[in-house]
XYZ file of C-alpha atoms in Angstrom:
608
model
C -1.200 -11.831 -46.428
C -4.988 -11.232 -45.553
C -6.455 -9.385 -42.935
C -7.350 -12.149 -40.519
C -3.672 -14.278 -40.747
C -2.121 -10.894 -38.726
C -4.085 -12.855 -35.957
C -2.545 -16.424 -36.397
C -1.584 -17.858 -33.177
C 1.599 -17.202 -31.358
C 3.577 -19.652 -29.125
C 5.530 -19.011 -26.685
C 8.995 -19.016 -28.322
C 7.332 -16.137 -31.236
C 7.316 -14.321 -28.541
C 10.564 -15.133 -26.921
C 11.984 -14.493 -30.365
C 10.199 -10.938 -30.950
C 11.359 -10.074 -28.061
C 14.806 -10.791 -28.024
C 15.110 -9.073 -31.179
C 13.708 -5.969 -29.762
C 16.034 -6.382 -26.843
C 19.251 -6.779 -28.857
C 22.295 -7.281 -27.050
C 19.865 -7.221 -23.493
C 19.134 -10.550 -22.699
C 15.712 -11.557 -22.101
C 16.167 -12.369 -18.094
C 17.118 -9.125 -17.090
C 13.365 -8.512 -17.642
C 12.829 -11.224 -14.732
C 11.635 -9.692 -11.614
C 11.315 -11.553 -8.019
C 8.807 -10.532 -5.571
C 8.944 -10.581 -1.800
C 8.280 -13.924 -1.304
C 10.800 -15.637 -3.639
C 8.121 -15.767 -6.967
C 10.408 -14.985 -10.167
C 8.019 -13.120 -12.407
C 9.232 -14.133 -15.309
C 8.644 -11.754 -18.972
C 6.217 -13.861 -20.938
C 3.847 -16.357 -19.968
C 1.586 -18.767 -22.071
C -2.412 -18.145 -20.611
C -4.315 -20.877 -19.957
C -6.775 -22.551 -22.956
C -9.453 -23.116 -20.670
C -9.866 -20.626 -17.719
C -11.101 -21.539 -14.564
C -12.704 -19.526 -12.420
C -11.622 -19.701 -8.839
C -15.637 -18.751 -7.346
C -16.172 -15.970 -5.366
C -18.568 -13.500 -5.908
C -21.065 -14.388 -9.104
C -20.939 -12.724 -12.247
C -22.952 -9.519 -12.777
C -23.269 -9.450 -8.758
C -21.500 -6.140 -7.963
C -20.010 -5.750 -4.769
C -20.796 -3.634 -1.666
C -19.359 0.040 -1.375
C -18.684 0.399 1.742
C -17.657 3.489 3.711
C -15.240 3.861 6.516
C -16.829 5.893 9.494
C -14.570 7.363 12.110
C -15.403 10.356 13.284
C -15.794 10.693 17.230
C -18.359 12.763 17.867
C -21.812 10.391 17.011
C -23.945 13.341 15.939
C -20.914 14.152 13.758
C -20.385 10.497 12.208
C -24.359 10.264 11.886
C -23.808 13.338 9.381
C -21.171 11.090 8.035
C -23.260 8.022 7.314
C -26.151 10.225 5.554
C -24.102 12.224 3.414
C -22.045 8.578 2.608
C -25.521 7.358 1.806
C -26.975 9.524 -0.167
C -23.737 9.590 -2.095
C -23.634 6.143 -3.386
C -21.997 4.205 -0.235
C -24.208 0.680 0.220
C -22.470 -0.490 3.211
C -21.074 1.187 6.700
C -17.506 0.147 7.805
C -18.349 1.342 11.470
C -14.763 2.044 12.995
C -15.439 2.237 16.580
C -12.142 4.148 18.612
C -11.465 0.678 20.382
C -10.428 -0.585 16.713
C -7.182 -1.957 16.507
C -7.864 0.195 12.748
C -8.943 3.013 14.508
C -5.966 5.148 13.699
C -6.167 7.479 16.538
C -9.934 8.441 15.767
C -13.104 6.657 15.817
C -16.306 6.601 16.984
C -16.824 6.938 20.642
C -20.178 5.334 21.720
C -20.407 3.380 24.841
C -24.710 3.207 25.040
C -27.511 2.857 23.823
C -28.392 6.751 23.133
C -25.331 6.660 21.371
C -26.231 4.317 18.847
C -29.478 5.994 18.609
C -27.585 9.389 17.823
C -25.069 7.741 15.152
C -27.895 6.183 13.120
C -30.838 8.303 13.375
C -32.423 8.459 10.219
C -30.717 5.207 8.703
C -32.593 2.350 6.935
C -30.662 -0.021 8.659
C -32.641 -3.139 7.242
C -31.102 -1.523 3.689
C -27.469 -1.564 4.930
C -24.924 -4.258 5.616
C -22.671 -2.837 8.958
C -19.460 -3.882 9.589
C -18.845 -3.589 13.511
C -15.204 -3.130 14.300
C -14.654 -2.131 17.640
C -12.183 -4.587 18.876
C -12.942 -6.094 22.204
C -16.580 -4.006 22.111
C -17.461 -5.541 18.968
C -20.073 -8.121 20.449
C -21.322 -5.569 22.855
C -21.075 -2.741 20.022
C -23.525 -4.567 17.829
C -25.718 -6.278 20.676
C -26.620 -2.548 20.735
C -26.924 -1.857 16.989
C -29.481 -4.998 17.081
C -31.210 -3.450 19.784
C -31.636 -0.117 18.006
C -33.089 -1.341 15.016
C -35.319 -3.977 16.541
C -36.776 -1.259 18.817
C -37.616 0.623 15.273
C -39.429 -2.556 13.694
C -36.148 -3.898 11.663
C -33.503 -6.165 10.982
C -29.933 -5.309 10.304
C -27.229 -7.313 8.668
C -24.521 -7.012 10.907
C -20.297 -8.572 10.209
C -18.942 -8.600 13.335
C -15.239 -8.015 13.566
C -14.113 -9.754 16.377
C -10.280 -10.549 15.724
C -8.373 -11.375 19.278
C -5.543 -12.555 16.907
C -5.170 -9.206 15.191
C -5.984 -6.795 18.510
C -3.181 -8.881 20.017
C -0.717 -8.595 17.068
C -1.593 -5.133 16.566
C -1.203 -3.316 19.859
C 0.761 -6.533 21.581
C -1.668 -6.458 24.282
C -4.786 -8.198 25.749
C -7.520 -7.761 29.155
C -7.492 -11.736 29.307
C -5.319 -14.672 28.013
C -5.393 -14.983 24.108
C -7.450 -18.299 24.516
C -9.996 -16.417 26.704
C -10.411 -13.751 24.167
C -11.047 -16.032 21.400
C -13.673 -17.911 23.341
C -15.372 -15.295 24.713
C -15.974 -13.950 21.276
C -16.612 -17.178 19.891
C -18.970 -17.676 22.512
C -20.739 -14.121 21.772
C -21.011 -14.901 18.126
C -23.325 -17.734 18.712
C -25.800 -14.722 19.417
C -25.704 -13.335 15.691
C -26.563 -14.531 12.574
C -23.826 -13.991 9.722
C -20.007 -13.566 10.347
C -18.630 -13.261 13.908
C -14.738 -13.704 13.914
C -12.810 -11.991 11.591
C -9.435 -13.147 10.295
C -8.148 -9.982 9.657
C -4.759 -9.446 7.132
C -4.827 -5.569 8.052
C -1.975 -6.194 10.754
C 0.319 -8.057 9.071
C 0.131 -6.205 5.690
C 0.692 -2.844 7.753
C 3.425 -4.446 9.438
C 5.084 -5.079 5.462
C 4.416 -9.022 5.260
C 4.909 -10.438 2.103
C 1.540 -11.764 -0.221
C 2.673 -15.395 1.516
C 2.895 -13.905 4.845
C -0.660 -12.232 4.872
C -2.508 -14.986 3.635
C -0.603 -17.701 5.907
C -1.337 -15.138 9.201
C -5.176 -15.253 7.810
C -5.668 -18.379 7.088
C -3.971 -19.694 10.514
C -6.651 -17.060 12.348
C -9.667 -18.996 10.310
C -8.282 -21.754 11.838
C -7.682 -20.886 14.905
C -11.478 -19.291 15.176
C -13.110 -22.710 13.920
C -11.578 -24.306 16.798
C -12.937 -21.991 19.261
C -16.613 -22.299 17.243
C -16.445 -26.211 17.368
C -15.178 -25.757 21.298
C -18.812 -23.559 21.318
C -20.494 -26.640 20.134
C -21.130 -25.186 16.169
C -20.419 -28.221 13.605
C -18.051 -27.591 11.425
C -20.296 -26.144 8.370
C -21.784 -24.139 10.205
C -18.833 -22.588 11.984
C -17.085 -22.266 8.642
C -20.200 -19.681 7.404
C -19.376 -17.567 10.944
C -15.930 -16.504 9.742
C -15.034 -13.842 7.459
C -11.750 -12.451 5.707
C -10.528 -8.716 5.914
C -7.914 -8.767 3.646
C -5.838 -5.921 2.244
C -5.043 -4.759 -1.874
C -2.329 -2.120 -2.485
C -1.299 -0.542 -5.922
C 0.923 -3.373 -6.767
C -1.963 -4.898 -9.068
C -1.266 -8.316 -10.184
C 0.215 -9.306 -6.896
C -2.837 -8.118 -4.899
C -5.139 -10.151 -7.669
C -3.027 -13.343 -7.069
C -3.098 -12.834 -3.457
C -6.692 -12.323 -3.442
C -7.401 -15.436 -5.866
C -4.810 -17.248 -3.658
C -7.051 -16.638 -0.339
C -10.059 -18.061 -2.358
C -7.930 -21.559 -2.917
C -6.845 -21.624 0.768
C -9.977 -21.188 2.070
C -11.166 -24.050 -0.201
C -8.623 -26.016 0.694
C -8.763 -25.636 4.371
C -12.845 -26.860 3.759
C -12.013 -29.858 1.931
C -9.439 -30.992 4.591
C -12.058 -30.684 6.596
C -14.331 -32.887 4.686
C -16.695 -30.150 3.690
C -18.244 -29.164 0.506
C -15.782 -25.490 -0.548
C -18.101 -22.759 0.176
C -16.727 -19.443 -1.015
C -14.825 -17.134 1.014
C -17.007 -13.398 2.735
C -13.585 -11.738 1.564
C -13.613 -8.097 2.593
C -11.328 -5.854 1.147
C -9.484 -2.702 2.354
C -6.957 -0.436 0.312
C -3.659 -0.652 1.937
C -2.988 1.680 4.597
C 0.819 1.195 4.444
C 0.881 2.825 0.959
C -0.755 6.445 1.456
C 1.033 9.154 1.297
C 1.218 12.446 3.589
C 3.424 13.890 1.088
C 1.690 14.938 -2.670
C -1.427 13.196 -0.923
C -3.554 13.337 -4.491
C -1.482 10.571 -5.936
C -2.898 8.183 -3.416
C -6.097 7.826 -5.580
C -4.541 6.470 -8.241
C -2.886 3.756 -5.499
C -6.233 3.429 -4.476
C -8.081 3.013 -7.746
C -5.386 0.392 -8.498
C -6.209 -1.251 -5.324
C -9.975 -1.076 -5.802
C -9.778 -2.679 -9.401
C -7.944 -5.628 -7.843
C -10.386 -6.110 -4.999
C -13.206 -5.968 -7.850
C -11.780 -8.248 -10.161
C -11.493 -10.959 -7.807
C -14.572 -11.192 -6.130
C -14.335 -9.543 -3.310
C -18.090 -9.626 -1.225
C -17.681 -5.642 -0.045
C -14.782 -2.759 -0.728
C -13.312 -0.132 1.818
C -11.381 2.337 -0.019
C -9.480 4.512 2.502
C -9.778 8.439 1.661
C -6.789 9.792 -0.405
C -5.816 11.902 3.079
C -6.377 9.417 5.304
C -2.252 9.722 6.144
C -2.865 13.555 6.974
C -5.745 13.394 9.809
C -9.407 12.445 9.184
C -10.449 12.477 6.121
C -12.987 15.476 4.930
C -16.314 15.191 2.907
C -14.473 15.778 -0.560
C -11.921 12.801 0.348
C -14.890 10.683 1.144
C -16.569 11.622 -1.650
C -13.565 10.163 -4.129
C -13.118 7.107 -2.254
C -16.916 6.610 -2.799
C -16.634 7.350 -6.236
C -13.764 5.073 -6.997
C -16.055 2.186 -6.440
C -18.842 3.367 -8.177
C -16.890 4.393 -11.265
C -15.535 1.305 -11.568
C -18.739 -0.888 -10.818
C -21.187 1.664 -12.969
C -19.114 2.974 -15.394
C -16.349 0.247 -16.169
C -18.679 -2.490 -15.195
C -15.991 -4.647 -13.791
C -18.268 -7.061 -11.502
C -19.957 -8.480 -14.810
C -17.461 -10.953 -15.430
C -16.346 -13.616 -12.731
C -12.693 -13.820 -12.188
C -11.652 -12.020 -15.552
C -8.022 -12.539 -14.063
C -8.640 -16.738 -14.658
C -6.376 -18.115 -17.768
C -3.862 -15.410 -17.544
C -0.453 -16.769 -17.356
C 0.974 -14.468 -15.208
C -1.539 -14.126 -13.022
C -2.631 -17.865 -12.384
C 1.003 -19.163 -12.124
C 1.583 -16.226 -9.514
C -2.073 -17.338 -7.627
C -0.816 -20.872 -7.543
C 2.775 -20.277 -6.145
C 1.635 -18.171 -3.614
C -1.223 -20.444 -2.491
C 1.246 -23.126 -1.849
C 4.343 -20.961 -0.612
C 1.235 -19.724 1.821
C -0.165 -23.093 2.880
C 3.930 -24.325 3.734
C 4.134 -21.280 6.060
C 0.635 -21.795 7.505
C 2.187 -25.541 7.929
C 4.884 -23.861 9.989
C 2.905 -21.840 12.023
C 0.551 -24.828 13.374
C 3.629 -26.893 13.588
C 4.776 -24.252 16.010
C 0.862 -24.864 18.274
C -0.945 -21.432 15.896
C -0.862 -18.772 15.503
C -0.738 -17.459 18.583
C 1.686 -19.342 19.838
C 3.787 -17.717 17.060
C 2.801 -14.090 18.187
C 4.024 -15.312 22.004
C 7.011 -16.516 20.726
C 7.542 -13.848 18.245
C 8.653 -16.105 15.193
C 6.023 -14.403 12.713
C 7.130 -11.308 13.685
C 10.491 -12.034 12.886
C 9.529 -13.335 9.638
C 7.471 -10.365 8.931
C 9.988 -8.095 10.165
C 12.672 -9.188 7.930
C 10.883 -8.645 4.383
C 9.687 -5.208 5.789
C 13.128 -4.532 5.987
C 14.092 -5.585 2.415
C 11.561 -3.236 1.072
C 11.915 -0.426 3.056
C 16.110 -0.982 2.187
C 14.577 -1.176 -1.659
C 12.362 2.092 -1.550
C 15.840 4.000 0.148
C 17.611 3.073 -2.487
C 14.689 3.627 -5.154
C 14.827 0.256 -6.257
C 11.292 0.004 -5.936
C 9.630 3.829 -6.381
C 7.134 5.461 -4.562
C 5.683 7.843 -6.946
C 5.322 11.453 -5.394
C 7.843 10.417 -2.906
C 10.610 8.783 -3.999
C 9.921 9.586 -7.945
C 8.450 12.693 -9.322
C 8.294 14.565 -5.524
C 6.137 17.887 -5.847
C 7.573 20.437 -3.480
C 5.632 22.913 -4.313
C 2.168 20.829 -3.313
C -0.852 22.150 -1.888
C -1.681 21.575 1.752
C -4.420 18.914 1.859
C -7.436 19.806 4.074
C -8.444 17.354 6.512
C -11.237 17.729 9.353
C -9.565 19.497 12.384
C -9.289 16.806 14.596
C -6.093 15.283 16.524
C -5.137 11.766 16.540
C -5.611 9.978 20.432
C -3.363 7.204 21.637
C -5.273 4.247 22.419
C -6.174 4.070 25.706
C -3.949 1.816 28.416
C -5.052 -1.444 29.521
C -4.391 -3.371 32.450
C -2.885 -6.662 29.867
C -3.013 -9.976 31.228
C -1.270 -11.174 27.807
C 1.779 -9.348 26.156
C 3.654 -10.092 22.863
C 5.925 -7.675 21.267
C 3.438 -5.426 18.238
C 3.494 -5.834 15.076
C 4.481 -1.868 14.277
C 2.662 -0.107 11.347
C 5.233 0.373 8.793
C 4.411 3.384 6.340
C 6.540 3.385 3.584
C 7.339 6.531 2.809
C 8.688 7.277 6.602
C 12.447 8.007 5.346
C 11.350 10.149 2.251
C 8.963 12.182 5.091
C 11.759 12.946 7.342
C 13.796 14.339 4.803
C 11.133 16.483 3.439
C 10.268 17.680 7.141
C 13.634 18.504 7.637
C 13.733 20.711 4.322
C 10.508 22.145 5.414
C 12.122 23.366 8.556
C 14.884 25.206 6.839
C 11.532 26.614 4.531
C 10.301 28.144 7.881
C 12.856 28.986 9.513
C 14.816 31.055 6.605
C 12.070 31.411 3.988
C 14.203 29.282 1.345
C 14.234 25.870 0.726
C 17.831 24.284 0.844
C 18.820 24.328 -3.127
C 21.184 23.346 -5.285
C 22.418 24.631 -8.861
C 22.292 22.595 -11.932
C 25.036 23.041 -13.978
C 24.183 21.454 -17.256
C 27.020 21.465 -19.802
C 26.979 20.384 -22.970
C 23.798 20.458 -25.529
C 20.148 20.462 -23.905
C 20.360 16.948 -25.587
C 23.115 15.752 -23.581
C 22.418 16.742 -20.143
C 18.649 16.352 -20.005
C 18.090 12.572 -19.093
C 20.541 12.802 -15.663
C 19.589 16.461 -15.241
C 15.675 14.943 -14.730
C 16.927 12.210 -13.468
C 19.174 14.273 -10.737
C 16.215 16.803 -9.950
C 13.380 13.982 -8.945
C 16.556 12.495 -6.909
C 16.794 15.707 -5.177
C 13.771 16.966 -4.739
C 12.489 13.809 -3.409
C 14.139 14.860 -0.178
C 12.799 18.478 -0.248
C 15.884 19.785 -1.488
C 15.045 22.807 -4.751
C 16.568 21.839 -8.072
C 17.790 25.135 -9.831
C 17.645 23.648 -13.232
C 18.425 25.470 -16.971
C 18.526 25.066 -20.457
C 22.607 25.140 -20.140
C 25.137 27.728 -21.231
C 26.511 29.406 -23.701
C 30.572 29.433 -21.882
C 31.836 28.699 -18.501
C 31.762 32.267 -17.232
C 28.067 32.377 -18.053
C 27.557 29.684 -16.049
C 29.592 30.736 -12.621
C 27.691 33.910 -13.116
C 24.294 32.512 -13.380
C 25.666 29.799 -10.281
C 26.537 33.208 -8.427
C 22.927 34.851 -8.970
C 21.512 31.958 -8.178
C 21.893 31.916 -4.397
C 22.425 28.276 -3.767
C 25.205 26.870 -1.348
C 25.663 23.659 -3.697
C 25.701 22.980 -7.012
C 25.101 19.253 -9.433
C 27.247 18.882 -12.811
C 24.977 17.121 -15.198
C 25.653 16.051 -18.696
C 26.862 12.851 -21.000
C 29.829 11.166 -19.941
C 31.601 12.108 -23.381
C 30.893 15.719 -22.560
C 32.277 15.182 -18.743
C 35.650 13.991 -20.429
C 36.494 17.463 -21.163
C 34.103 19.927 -19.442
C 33.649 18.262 -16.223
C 36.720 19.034 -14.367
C 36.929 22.598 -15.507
C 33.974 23.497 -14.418
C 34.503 21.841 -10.890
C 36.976 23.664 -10.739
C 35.147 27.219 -11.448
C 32.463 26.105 -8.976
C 35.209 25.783 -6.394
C 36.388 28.964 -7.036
C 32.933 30.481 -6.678
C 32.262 28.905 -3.106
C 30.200 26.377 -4.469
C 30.080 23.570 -1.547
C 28.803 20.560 -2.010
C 29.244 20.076 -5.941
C 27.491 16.696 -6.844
C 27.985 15.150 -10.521
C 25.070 13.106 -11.809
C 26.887 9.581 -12.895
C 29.005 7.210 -11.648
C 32.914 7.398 -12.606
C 34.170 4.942 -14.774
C 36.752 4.056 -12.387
C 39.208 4.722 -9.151
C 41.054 7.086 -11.473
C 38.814 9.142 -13.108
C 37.029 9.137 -9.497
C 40.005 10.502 -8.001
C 40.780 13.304 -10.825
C 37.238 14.172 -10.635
C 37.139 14.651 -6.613
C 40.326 16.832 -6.968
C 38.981 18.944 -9.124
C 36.584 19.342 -6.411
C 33.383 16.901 -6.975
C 32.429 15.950 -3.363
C 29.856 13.131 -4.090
C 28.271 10.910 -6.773
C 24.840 10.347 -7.792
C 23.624 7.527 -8.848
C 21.627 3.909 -9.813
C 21.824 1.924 -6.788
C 22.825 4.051 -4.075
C 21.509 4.933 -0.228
C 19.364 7.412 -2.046
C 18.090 8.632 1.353
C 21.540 8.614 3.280
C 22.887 10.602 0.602
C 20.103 13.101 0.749
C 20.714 13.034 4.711
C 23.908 14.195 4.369
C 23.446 16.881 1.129
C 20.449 18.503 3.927
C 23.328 18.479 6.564
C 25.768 20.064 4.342
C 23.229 22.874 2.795
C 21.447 23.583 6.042
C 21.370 26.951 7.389
C-alpha cells in the first residue's frame, strides 16, 4: 500500500466497525451520552461535505477583549481601567453596583464628577463601553456621553438595559415590568448602537439548559422589539438596537452549538419578520456558575475552554471572569490572566482568522440544529403563555429552569458529571487565593411595585464547599484534618486503581487520605493503622484479593478501634454484603452513589 491510500476515505460504518472492534464485548451505545435538554450525543458522526458558515463575526476580524470593572471606589476602578488598558484589554465591561451582575461589588458613581474620576485619562473615542448598571444604565451612560463630549469625543457606548433579566434576577422591580421596558426603550432612542440587552446571564446562573437560555433570550429580543416599535422605531432599525449577552462554560461543544444556535434564532426571528438576517452583537461572558472557591487555579482552564468557544463562533466582544472571581474581587494578577486568555488565543492561536471553523462538523452542526429548534418550540411556549414576562409572573420558566438545575446538581452529588478540583482530583492542601480586601454588599432594598419569585444563582460546587468547610472547621479547631487510613492489601498492582479512586472520593469532601504502598502481613498493617492516628480506616484492593483478605482484616481493624471502616467496591451480593458488614465493614464506596451524603455522614462519624 502507498503512502497516500492510508488516507482513503472512511464512511461512517469503517468507523462504526473500528470501533466496535476496539470496544469488544462493550457495545457501541454505551458511548451515547444525553445532554440536559434531551440531545443524544451520539459516538460518531459523518461532517458535512460542504460547510456552511452560520455569519457572525467576519473572518480575520478578531474580537473585542473586554474587561470586567467592579471595583467601588472610582479612583480605584480608574486604576483598574488603565492598568486593563495598557495590558491588552480593548473594551470596558463597566459593572456599575446597581447590576443585576454586580455580585456584591461594583462601581458606585451616581454624578458627573464621578464619571470624570473613573475615566480620567481614558481615550474613550478608542474604547467600546459596555454600561451595565441595571435600572441606571440610561442615566449611567447619558453621563459617560457627557464626559467625553465635554473632552472633544465620541464614545461607543452598549447599553445594558435588561428589565427582563433585573426582574428575573433579583424578582423585583420600582415600576410594572411593562413600564420598565418602555421607559428604557424609550431612553434608547437617545443613543446610537445597542440599547436593550437580552441578557442569558440569569438563566444560565440559575442552571437552564442550552434550550432554556437561548429560548429566555430570544423571547427578551422579542419582547424589546415590541417596546422599540411601541417607540415608533421600524422594525430594521429596532432590530440593530438590541444586543445578546450570552454565557459559554467549559462544556465546549455544547457552548459552540449554543452559540451557533443563537446566530440561527436570531435569523430566524428577522426573516419572520420579513427582514433581510442581519447578524447577531452576541456578547459573551464565561460562566459564572462554574468557578470555583475551592482549588480556584483550575478555573482558568474552565475559562480558557469557555473563551475558545466564544471565539470560535463569532462572538462581537469576550468577558472572561477572573479565575477568583468566586473568592471576592478579583486582584491585578487575576485580571491580568483573564486578559491574557483572550489575547493568547486571538495573537498567538489566531483563532478569529477563520469564520465558524465549527461549520461541517457532525457533531457540532447536528447539536446547533437540535437545539435551535428544541429552543424555538420552547420560545413557542413562552409567547403562547403572553412572553416572557408573563412566564416570570407566573413562574412557569422558573419551574422549567428549576427542574434541570436539579438534575445536574443531583448528577455532580453523585459524580456523574465531575467537577474537576471539586468533585475529582480535590487539592486539600491548596494555597489561599489572594483577592482585593473588599466585602461583598447586599443589593440595596427597593420599594417593588412588581414581584416574581428570583431566579437563584446556582453555583455548582455548593455541596462539595460545605463539606470542605466543615473539614476545615475540624482543621481549626483541632489542628488535624478528619482522616482516614488506607488499608491496601494485596500487590501495589491490585489495590491502586480503587485506592486513587477512593482518595479523590474522599478528599473531595476535605476528608485526609492516609494512603501506602501496602504491607508486608496483617500485623504490619494494624500497627502502621495504630501510628497512624486516624479514627477510620478504607479497605482497598481487587475483588479476588477481598475474597480472602478482606474480612480478616476487618476484623483486625475492629479490634484496633478502627470506626468507620469503609471498603472501596460494591459487594457482589446480599450475602457477601452481609459477611462483609459482620466482619465489621460499616459502608460501601462506590460508582453511582450519594457521593456527598456519604461524605456527610463519614465527617459526622470522624468529627471531633
Amino acid at each position: 500500500m502507498c503512502f497516500t491510500e492510508s488516507f482513503a476515505a472512511r464512511t461512517h460504518d469503517d468507523w462504526v466497525g473500528v470501533a466496535t472492534k476496539a470496544l469488544k464485548t462493550t457495545p457501541l451505545d454505551r458511548l451515547k451520552t444525553t445532554t440536559a435538554d434531551g440531545i443524544v450525543i451520539e459516538p460518531i458522526y459523518v461532517g458535512t461535505e460542504v460547510p456552511a458558515p452560520l455569519g457572525g463575526r467576519a473572518a480575520g476580524k478578531p474580537w473585542t477583549v473586554a474587561q470586567r470593572i467592579d471595583i467601588p471606589e472610582p479612583k480605584a476602578a480608574n486604576a483598574q481601567i488603565l492598568d486593563d488598558l495598557m495590558g491588552g484589554a480593548g473594551g470596558l465591561d463597566l459593572v456599575f453596583a446597581e447590576s443585576p451582575q454586580a455580585a456584591g461589588f461594583g462601581i458606585a458613581a451616581s454624578c458627573g464628577g464621578c464619571i470624570a474620576k473613573l475615566l480620567a485619562g481614558v481615550h474613550v473615542d478608542l474604547v467600546p463601553i459596555r454600561v451595565d448598571a441595571g435600572a441606571r444604565t440610561a442615566e449611567l451612560a447619558g453621563l459617560i456621553t457627557a464626559f467625553a463630549t465635554e473632552t472633544g469625543k465620541t464614545v461607543d457606548l452598549a447599553l445594558i438595559q435588561d428589565p427582563v433579566g433585573e426582574l428575573a434576577a433579583s424578582g423585583r422591580l420600582a415600576v410594572a415590568a411593562e413600564a420598565a421596558i418602555a421607559a428604557a426603550a424609550a431612553a434608547g432612542k437617545r443613543f446610537p448602537g445597542t440599547v436593550l440587552e437580552a441578557d442569558g446571564r440569569v438563566w444560565h446562573a440559575a442552571g437552564a439548559s442550552e434550550a432554556q437560555e437561548l429560548a429566555g433570550l430570544i423571547a427578551t429580543a422579542v419582547t424589546y422589539l415590541k417596546a422599540l416599535e411601541a417607540q415608533g422605531l421600524d422594525l430594521a432599525a429596532a432590530v440593530a438596537k438590541i444586543g445578546f449577552t450570552a454565557v459559554a462554560d467549559q462544556n465546549q461543544f455544547h457552548s459552540i452549538a449554543k452559540l451557533r444556535a443563537l446566530t440561527l434564532l436570531w435569523a430566524r426571528i428577522q426573516d419572520a419578520l420579513g427582514l433581510a438576517p442581519t447578524p447577531a452583537r452576541i456578547h459573551v461572558e464565561t460562566a459564572r456558575r462554574m468557578m470555583n472557591r475551592r482549588d480556584a487555579h483550575t478555573n482558568v482552564l474552565r475559562t480558557t475552554i469557555a473563551t475558545f468557544a466564544a471565539g470560535v463562533t463569532g462572538a462581537t466582544s469576550v468577558t472572561v471572569l477572573p479565575y477568583s472571581s468566586a473568592v471576592g474581587l478579583p486582584d491585578a494578577f487575576a485580571r491580568r490572566i483573564a486578559r491574557n486568555t483572550q489575547t493568547i488565543l486571538i495573537e498567538e492561536s489566531n483563532l478569529h482568522r477563520v469564520a465558524d471553523p465549527a461549520a461541517g462538523s457532525g457533531l457540532v452542526d447536528t447539536e446547533t440544529h437540535q437545539l435551535a429548534e428544541l429552543a424555538w418550540t420552547l420560545f413557542q411556549g413562552l409567547e403562547a403563555e403572553g412572553g416572557i414576562v408573563a412566564a416570570l409572573r407566573s413562574g412557569s420558566f422558573l419551574a422549567k429552569v428549576a427542574a434541570v438545575a436539579k438534575k445536574r446538581l443531583d448528577a455532580i452529588a453523585k459524580r456523574r458529571e465531575p467537577v474537576t478540583g471539586i468533585s475529582e482530583f480535590p487539592n486539600i492542601a491548596e494555597r489561599e487565593v489572594p483577592v482585593i480586601d473588599a466585602q461583598p454588599k447586599a443589593p440595596a432594598e427597593i420599594a417593588a411595585a412588581e414581584t416574581v419569585a428570583p431566579f437563584r444563582a446556582v453555583e455548582l460546587d455548593t455541596a462539595f464547599e460545605t463539606l470542605r468547610d466543615t473539614a476545615d472547621a475540624v482543621l481549626a479547631a483541632t489542628g488535624e484534618r478528619p482522616k482516614l487510613f488506607f488499608a491496601n492489601l494485596g500487590r501495589i498492582a491490585d489495590f491502586t486503581g480503587r485506592a486513587t479512586w477512593s482518595k479523590n472520593f474522599f478528599e473531595a469532601g476535605g476528608i485526609q487520605a492516609l494512603t501506602n504502598d501496602g504491607f508486608a502481613s496483617l500485623d504490619e498493617l494494624i500497627a502502621a493503622f495504630k501510628a497512624s492516628g486516624a479514627k477510620g480506616a478504607v479497605i482497598a484492593s481487587s475483588d479476588a484479593v477481598y475474597e480472602t483478605q478482606a474480612v480478616p482484616a476487618a476484623e483486625a481493624l475492629v479490634a484496633a478501634g478502627a470506626s468507620p471502616i469503609y471498603l472501596a467496591g460494591k459487594p457482589a451480593d446480599a450475602d457477601r454484603e452481609a459477611t462483609l458488614r459482620a466482619a465489621g465493614v460499616t459502608g460501601f464506596i462506590h460508582l453511582g452513589q450519594d457521593v456527598v451524603a456519604v461524605l456527610t455522614q463519614a465527617l459526622a462519624a470522624l468529627g471531633r
